[in-house]
XYZ file of C-alpha atoms in Angstrom:
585
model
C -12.573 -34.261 -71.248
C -16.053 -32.883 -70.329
C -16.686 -35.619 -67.922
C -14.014 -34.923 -65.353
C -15.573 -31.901 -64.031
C -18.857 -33.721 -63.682
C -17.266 -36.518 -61.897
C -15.587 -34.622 -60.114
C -17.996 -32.460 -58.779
C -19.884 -35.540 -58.145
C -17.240 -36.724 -56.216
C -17.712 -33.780 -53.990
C -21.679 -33.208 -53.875
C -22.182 -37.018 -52.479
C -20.460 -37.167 -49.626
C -22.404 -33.841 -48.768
C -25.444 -34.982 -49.607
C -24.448 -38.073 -47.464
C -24.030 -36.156 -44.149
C -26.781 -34.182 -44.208
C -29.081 -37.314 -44.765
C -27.331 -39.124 -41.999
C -27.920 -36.015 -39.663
C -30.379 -36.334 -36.821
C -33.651 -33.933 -37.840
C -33.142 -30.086 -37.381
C -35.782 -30.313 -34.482
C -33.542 -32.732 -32.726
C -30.331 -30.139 -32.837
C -32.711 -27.558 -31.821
C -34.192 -28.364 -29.059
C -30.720 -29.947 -27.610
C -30.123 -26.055 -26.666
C -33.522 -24.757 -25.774
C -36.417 -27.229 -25.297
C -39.777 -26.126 -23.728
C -39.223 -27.107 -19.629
C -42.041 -27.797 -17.515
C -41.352 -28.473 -13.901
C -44.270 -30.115 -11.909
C -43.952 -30.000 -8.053
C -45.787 -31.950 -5.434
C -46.543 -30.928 -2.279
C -45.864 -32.876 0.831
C -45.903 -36.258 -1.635
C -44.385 -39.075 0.073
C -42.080 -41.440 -2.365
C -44.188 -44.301 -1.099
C -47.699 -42.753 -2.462
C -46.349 -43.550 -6.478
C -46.773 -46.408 -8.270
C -43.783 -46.284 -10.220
C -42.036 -45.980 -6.607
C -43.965 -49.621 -5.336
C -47.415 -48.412 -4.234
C -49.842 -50.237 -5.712
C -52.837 -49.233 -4.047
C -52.922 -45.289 -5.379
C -53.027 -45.445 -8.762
C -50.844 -42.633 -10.371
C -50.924 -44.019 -14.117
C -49.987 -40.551 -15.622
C -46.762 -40.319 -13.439
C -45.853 -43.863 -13.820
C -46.182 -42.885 -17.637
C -43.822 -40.619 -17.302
C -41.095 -43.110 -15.961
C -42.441 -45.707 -18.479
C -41.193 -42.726 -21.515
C -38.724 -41.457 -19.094
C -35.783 -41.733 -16.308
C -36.738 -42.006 -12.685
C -34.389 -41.540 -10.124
C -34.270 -43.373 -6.781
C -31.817 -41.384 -4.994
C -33.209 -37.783 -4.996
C -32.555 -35.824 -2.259
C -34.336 -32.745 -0.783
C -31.555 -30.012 0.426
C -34.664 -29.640 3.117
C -37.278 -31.199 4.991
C -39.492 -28.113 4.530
C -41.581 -26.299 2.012
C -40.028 -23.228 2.010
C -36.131 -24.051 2.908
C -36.739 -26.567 0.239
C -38.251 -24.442 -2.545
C -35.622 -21.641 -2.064
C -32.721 -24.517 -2.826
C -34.623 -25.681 -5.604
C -34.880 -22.333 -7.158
C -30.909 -21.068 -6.732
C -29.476 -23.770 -7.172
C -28.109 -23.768 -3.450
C -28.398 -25.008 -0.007
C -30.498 -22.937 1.798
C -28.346 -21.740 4.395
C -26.423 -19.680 1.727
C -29.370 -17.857 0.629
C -30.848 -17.247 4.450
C -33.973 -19.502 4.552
C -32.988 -22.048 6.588
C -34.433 -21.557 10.251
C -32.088 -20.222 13.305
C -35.248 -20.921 15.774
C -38.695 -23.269 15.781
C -40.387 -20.992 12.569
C -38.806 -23.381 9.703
C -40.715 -22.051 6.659
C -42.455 -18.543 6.274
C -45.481 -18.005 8.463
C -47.392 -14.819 7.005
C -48.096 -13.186 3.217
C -47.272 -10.028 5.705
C -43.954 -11.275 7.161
C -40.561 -9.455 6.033
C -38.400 -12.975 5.427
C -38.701 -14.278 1.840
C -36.163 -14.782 -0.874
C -33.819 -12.290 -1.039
C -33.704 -10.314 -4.124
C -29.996 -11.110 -4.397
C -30.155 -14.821 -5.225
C -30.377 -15.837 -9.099
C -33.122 -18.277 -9.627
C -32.993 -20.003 -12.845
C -35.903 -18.418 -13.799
C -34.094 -15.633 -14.369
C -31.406 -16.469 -16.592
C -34.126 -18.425 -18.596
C -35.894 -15.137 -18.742
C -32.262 -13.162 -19.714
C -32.064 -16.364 -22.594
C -35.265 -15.534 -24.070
C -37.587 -18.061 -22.158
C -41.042 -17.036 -21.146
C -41.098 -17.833 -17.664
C -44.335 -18.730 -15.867
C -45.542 -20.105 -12.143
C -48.412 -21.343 -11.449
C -49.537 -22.737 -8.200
C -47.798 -22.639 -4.400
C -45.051 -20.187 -4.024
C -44.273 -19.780 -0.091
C -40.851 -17.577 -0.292
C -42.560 -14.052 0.709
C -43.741 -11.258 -0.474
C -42.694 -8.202 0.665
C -39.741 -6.487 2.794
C -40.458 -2.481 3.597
C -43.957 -1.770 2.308
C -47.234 -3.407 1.058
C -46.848 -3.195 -2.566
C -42.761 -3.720 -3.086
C -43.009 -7.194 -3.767
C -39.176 -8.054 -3.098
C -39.786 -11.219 -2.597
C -42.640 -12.047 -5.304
C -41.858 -14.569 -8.254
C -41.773 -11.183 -10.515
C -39.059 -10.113 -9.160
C -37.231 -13.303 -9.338
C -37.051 -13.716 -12.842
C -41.051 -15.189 -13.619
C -43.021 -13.211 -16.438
C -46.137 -14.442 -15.085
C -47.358 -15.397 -11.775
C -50.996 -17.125 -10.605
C -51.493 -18.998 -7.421
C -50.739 -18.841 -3.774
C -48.112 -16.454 -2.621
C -47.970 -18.639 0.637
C -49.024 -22.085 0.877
C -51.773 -24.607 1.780
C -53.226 -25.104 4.924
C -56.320 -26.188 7.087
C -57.623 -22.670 8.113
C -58.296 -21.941 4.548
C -61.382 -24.170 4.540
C -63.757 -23.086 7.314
C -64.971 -26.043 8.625
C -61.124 -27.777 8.720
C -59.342 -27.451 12.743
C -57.046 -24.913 12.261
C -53.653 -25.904 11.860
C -51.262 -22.901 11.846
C -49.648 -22.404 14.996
C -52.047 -24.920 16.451
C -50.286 -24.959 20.198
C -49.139 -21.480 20.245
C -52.863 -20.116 20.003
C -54.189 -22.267 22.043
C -51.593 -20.696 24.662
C -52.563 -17.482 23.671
C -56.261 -18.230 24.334
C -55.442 -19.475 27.844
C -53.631 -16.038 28.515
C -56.128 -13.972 27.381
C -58.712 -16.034 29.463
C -56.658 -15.889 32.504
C -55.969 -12.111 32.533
C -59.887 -11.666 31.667
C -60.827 -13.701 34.487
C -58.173 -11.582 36.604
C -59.812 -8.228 35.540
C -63.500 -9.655 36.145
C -62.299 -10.797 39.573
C -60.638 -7.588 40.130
C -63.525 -5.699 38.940
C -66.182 -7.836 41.013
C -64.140 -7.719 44.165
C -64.290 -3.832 43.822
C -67.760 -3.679 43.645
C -68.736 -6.006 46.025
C -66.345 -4.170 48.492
C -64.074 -7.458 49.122
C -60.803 -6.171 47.265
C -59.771 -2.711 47.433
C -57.752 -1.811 44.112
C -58.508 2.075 42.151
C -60.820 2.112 39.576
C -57.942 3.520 37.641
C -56.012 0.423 38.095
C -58.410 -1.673 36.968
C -59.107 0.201 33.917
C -55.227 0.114 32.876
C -55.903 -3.498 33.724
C -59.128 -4.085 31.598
C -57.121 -1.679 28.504
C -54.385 -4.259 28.968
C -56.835 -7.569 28.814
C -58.199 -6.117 25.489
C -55.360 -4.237 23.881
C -53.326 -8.459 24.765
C -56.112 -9.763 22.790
C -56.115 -7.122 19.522
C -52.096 -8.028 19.516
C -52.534 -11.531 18.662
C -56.180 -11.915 17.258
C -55.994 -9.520 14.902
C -53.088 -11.245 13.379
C -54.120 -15.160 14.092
C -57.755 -14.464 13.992
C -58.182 -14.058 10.728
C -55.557 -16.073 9.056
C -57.907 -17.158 6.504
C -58.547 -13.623 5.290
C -54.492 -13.031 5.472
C -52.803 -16.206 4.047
C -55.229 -17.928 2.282
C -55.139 -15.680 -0.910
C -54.785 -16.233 -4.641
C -52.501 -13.706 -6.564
C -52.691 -12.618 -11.045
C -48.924 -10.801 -11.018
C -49.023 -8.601 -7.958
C -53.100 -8.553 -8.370
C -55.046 -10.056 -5.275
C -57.703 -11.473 -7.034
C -59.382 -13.698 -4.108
C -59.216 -12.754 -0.397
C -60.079 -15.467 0.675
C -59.540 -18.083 -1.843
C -62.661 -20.010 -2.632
C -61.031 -23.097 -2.282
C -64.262 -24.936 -4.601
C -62.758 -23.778 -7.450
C -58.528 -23.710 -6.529
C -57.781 -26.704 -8.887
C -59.600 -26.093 -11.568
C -58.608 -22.528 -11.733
C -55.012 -23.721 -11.342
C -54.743 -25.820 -14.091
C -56.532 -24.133 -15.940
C -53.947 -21.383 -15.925
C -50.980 -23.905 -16.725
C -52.885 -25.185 -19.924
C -53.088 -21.312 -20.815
C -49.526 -20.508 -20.475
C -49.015 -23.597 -22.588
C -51.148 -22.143 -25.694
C -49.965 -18.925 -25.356
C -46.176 -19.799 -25.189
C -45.970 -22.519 -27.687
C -44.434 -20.607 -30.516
C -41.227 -19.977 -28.483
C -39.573 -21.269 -25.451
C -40.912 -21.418 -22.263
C -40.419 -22.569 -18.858
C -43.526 -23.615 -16.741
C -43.299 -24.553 -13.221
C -46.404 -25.743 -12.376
C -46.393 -26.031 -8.190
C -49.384 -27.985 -7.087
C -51.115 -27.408 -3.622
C -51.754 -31.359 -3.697
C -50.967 -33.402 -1.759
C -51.008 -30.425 1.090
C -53.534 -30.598 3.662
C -56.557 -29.574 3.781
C -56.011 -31.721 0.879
C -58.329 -30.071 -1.595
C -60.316 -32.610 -3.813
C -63.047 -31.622 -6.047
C -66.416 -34.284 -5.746
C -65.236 -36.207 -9.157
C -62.365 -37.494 -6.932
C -63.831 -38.094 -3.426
C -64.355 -41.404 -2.319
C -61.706 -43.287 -5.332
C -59.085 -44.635 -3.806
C -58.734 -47.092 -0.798
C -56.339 -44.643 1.321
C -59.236 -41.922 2.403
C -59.111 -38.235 1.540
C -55.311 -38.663 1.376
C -55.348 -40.900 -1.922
C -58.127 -39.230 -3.332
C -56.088 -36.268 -3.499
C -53.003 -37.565 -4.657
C -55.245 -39.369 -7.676
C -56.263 -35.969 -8.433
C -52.985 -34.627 -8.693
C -51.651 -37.608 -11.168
C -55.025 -36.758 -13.178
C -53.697 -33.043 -13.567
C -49.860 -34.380 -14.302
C -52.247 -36.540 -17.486
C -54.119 -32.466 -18.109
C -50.909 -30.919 -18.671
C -49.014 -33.843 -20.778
C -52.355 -33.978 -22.923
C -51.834 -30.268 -23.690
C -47.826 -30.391 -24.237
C -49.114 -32.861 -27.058
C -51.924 -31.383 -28.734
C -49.314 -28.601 -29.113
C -47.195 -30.644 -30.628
C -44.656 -30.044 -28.243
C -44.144 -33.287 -26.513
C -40.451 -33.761 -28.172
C -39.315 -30.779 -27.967
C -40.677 -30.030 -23.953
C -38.264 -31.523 -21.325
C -41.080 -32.549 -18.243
C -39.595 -33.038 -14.730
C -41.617 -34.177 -11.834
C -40.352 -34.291 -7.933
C -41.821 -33.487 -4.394
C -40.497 -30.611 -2.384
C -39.776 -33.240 0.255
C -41.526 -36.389 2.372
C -44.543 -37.520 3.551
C -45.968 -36.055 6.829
C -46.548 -38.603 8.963
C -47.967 -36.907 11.956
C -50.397 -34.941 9.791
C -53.866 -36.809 11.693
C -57.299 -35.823 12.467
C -58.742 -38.267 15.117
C -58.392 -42.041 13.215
C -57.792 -39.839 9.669
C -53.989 -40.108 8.556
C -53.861 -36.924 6.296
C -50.314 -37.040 5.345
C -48.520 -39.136 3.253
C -46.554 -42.181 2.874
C -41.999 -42.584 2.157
C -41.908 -46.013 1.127
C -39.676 -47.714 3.091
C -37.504 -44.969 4.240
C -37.508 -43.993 8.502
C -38.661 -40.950 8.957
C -40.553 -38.298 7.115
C -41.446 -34.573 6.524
C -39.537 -31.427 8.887
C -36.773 -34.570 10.011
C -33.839 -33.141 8.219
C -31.183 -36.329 8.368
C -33.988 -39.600 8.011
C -34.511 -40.788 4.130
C -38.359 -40.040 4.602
C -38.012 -36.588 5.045
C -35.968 -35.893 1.978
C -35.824 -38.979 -0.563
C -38.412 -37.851 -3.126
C -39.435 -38.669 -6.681
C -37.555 -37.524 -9.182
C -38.619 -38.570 -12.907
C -37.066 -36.924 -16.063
C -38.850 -37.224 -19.486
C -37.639 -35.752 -23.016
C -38.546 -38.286 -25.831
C -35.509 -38.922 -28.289
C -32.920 -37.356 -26.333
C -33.541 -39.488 -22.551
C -33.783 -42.698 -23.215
C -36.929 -44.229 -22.185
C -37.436 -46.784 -19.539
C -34.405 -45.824 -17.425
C -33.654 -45.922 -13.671
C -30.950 -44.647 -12.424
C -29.388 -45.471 -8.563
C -26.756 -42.536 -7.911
C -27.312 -39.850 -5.488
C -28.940 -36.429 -7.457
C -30.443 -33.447 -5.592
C -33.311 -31.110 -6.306
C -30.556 -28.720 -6.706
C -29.180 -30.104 -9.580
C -32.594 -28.729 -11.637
C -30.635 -25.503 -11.572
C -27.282 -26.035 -13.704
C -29.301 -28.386 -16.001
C -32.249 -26.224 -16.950
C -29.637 -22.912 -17.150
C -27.307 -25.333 -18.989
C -30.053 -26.770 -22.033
C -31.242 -22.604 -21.971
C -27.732 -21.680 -22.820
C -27.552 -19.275 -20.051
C -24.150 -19.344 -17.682
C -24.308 -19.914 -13.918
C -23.331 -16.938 -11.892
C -19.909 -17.109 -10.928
C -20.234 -14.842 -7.681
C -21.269 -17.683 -6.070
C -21.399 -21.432 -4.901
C -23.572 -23.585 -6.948
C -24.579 -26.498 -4.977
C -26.482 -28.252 -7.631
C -24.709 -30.354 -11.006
C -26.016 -30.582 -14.067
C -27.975 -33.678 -14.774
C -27.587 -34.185 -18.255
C -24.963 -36.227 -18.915
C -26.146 -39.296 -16.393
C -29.653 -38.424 -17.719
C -28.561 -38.915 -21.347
C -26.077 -42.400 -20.207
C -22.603 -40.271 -21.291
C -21.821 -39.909 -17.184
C -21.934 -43.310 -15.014
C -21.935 -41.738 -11.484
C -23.524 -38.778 -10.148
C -21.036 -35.151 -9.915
C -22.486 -35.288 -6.195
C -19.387 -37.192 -3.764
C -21.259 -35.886 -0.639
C -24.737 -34.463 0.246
C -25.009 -32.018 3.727
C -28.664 -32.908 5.374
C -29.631 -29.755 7.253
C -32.648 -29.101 9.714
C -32.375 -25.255 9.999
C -29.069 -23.860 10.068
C -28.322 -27.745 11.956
C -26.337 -29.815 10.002
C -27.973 -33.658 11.223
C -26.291 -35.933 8.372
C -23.704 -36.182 5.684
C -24.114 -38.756 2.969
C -20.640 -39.559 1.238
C -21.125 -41.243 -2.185
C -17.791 -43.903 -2.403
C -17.458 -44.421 -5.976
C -14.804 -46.247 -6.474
C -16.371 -49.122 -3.728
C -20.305 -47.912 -4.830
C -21.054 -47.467 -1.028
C -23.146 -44.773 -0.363
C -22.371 -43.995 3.747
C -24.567 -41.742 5.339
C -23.652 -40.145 8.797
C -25.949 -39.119 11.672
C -24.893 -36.269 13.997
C -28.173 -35.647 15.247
C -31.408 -37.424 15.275
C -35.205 -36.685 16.732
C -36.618 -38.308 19.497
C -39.572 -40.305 18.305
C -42.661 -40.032 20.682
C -43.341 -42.704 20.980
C -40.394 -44.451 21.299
C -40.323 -45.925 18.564
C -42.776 -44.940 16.290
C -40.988 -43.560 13.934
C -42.495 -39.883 14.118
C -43.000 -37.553 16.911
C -46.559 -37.809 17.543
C -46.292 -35.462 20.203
C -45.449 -32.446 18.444
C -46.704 -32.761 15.158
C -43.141 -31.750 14.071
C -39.886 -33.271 15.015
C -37.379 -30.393 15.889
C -34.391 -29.906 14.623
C -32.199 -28.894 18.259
C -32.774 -28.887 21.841
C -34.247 -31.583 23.943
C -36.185 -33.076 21.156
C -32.823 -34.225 19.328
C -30.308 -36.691 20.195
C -26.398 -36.128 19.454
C -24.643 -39.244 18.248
C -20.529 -39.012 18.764
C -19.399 -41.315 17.016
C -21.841 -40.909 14.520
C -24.918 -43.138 13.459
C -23.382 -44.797 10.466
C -25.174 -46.627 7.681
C -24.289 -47.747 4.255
C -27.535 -47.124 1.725
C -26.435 -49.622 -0.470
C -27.261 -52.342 1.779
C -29.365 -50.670 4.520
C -31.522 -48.017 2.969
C -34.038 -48.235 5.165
C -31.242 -47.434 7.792
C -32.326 -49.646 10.144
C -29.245 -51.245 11.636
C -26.261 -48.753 12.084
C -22.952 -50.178 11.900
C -19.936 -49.242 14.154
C -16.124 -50.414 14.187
C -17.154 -53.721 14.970
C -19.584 -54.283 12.509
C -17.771 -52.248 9.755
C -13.861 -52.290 9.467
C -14.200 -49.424 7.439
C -15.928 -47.157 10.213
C -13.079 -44.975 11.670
C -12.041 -44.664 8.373
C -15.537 -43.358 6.725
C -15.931 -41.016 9.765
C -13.015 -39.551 9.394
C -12.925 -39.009 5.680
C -16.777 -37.051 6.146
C -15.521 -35.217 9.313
C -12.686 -33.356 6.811
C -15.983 -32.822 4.341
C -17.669 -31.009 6.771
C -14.825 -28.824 7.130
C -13.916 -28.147 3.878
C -17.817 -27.596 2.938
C -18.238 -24.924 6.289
C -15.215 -22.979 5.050
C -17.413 -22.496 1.587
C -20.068 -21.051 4.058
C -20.657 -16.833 4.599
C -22.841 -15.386 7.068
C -26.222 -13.443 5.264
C -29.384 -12.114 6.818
C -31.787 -14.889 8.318
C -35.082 -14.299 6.548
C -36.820 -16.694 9.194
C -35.454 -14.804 11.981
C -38.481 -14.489 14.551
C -38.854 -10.308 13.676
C -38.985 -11.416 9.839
C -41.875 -14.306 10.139
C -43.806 -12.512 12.298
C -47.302 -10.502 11.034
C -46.741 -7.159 10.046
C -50.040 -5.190 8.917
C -48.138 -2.657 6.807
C -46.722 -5.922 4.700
C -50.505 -7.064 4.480
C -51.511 -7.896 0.832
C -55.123 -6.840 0.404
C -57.243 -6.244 -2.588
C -59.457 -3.220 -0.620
C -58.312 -0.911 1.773
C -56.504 -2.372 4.919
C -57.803 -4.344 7.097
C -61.418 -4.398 5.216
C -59.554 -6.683 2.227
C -62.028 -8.808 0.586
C -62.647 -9.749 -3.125
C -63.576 -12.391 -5.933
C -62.254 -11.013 -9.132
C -62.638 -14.428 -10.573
C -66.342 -14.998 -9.944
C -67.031 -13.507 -13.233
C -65.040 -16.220 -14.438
């Protein structure tokens, strides 16, 4: 009789015992809800310039090892052909029309630390519902969505008030005026313009003044001193503001500390990752979210002397060898930690290569693969097909590459999704969450149709047939290549996005990805029964997608990018800002 309760509290124990041993481990279920994210962001990096992505001539072995332990995705879009549009949509989740920082004019990304524009305080990033789950939240690197709004020290706009704990880098971005001996590239045409003005009203006033005192004009000397007070006070307006751009943009921020003005550019990418490893260490005993935003591949293409002369594609490769050599830094650090399984690592570019980016025979900018086009064209694969590569050992499985359209907009509802956190419902969310096609439970991508903007113009419309697995993509608006031809516009350095610079298609451009991805040979109702038919079905897209649209302030509007010396981050007292706080260092 004394057995039964034995057995029969071994018949209930076992099965127990059982389940638990056939569980997954405890660190598996626990970091299904809140792994360690770190978000690594190129700069400028064409999808040709990877090896994993066919180049074989750059060698990028700590990237491709990422896709090796990883998923890379072929189709991932840009919501912008820009830095900052891009960036903005990245961080909310959202095309960036909703948010305001898409362009209404020629000034597509922020121009000045002292400009009012920026991202508006309003919009969620998902660094801040990280932060609201418990995350420590960090950037490090290029930031480029303003600084301030009313007054030098509100910092509206800075990554601390959009939901980052900790903040090093550039609150602008990358460019050739901040190395001394580079041409200057900001606003390259427009000062040259305002250099011939000034000269010409100069030369006016000299005449003016010579005639006078030679007796051969007869003008007041009081008109020709309101004339000489207007030569000078012409050339204060803009030099004061363009002259000393390095001094003004080219800064590195600790928080809302200025702690180089200007940066010492020697020491930029050591500094930077330098930082990253830090926040690592210090946030390893909880979870944390680090986006790392590199100034690589940007020119003036920063490359310290171990990296100078490697690779067989000039400054350009160097740099971009550098940058994989960092990516190998940072993974080396997630795994002395001990964190490598419990740390989901995402790399991308904020959008194409730029193709016109050339000094003399140099080509400075990068390469897209096979795709037409490239950086600032907002409709063209080049200028927004990017890498997008996914790694989280023993929950993505390894070795995968997947074909369906994704966005850098989907980062948002995945990361908020794995942090627990709960999108805002006040709202449009443009992004899906990646998970379940990252993980094999989903076979097609959430994403039926894709909106290509340049500015506030819409240029393309991708429309993702799943039941046929044609991907159609729809051209409204193209540049004119100059030239003809050449698949860039040489002319301007940029190609625009309206005006005499674009070309309107009605009926559309229409290509199908799946067979054309370079999009080199539109189709049209001869070609393509199905033409009138995919043209229509978009054109109702559109529609439905514009009603989903609300006006909001324009943040690139020409009084918001332009300098303002009261908006002015300095680290002395205005204008005499100059420092090193991290030559001790």
């Amino acid at each position: 009789a004394s057995l039964l309760p034995l057995c029969f509290r071994i018949s209930l124990v076992t099965p127990l015992i059982l389940g638990l041993l056939l569980q997954p481990p405890l660190t598996q279920l626990a970091t299904l809800t809140q792994p360690n994210i770190v978000l690594l962001m190129a700069d400028d990096l064409g999808i040709g310039d990877v090896g994993c992505y066919g180049n074989d001539t750059i060698r990028t072995p700590n990237i491709d090892r990422l896709a090796k332990e990883g998923v890379k995705l072929t189709q991932h879009i840009a919501a912008a052909p820009l830095c900052t549009p891009s960036r903005a949509a990245f961080l909310t989740g959202r095309y960036p029309l909703r948010s305001g920082m898409d362009a209404i004019n020629n000034y597509r990304v922020i121009f000045w630390n002292a400009g009012s524009g920026g991202l508006p305080p309003n919009e969620t990033t998902f660094a801040r519902i990280l932060q609201q789950q418990g995350y420590s939240t960090g950037l490090i690197g290029k930031w480029h969505q303003g600084v301030n709004c009313e007054s030098r020290n509100d910092h509206c706009h800075h990554p601390l008030n959009h939901g980052f704990d900790y903040f090093y880098g550039m609150p602008f971005t990358l460019i050739s005026d901040c190395q001394p001996m580079e041409t200057p590239e900001m606003d390259r045409v427009f000062r040259r313009r305002l250099w011939l003005y000034t000269e010409m009203i100069g030369l006016v006033t000299l005449t003016a003044t010579l005639g006078r005192l030679t007796g051969l004009i007869s003008v007041r000397w009081k008109t020709l001193t309101c004339l000489a007070g207007f030569s000078l006070l012409f050339f204060i307006s803009w030099f004061s503001s363009y002259g000393f751009v390095r001094y003004w943009n080219c800064i590195m921020m600790r928080n809302h500390e200025v702690t180089e003005q200007p940066m010492v550019t020697d020491r930029t990418t050591s500094l930077i990752l330098r930082e990253s490893i830090s926040f690592i260490e210090r946030n390893k005993h909880k979870p944390f979210l680090l986006f790392l935003s590199f100034l690589h591949s940007h020119t003036p293409l920063l490359t310290t002397e171990k990296f100078l002369g490697r690779s067989s594609h000039g400054l350009y490769g160097d740099n971009v060898e550098e940058m994989d050599w960092m990516v190998g830094q940072v993974l080396d650090a997630i795994d002395k930690e001990g964190l490598k399984n419990t740390t989901l690592v995402y790399f991308a570019s904020d959008h194409g290569g730029w193709l016109e980016r050339q000094e003399g025979i140099r080509q400075l900018g990068g390469w897209n693969g096979i795709y037409r086009g490239g950086k600032a064209m907002g409709g063209w694969e080049g200028g927004i097909r990017v890498p997008g590569i996914f790694r989280w050992p023993g929950v993505l499985p390894a070795g995968t590459v997947i074909d369906e359209p994704t966005s850098l907009m989907d980062i948002y509802p995945t990361v908020v999704h794995l942090a627990g956190g709960v999108l805002p419902q006040d709202r449009v969310i443009d992004g899906r969450d990646l998970m379940p096609l990252l993980r094999g439970t989903a076979e097609h991508s959430e994403h039926e149709f894709l909106f290509h903007y340049c500015g506030i113009h819409l240029h393309a419309v991708r429309w993702h047939q799943k039941d046929s697995g044609a991907i159609w993509k729809a051209h409204y608006m193209t540049p004119v290549f100059h030239p003809p031809g050449a698949g860039a516009c040489y002319d301007r350095g940029f190609c625009p996005c309206f005006g005499e610079g674009v070309t309107h298609h009605e009926p559309p451009l229409l290509f199908d990805l799946s067979r054309d991805p370079s999009e080199a040979k539109p189709l049209s109702a001869d070609t393509e029964p199905l033409f009138d038919t995919v043209i229509r079905r978009i054109g109702r897209a559109i529609e439905e997608h514009r009603r989903t649209l609300t006006p909001v302030p324009e943040q690139l509007s020409l009084y918001n990018v332009v300098w303002k010396p009261w908006l002015q981050p300095c680290c002395g007292t205005f204008p005499f800002c100059w420092c090193d706080k991290e030559g001790d260092n």
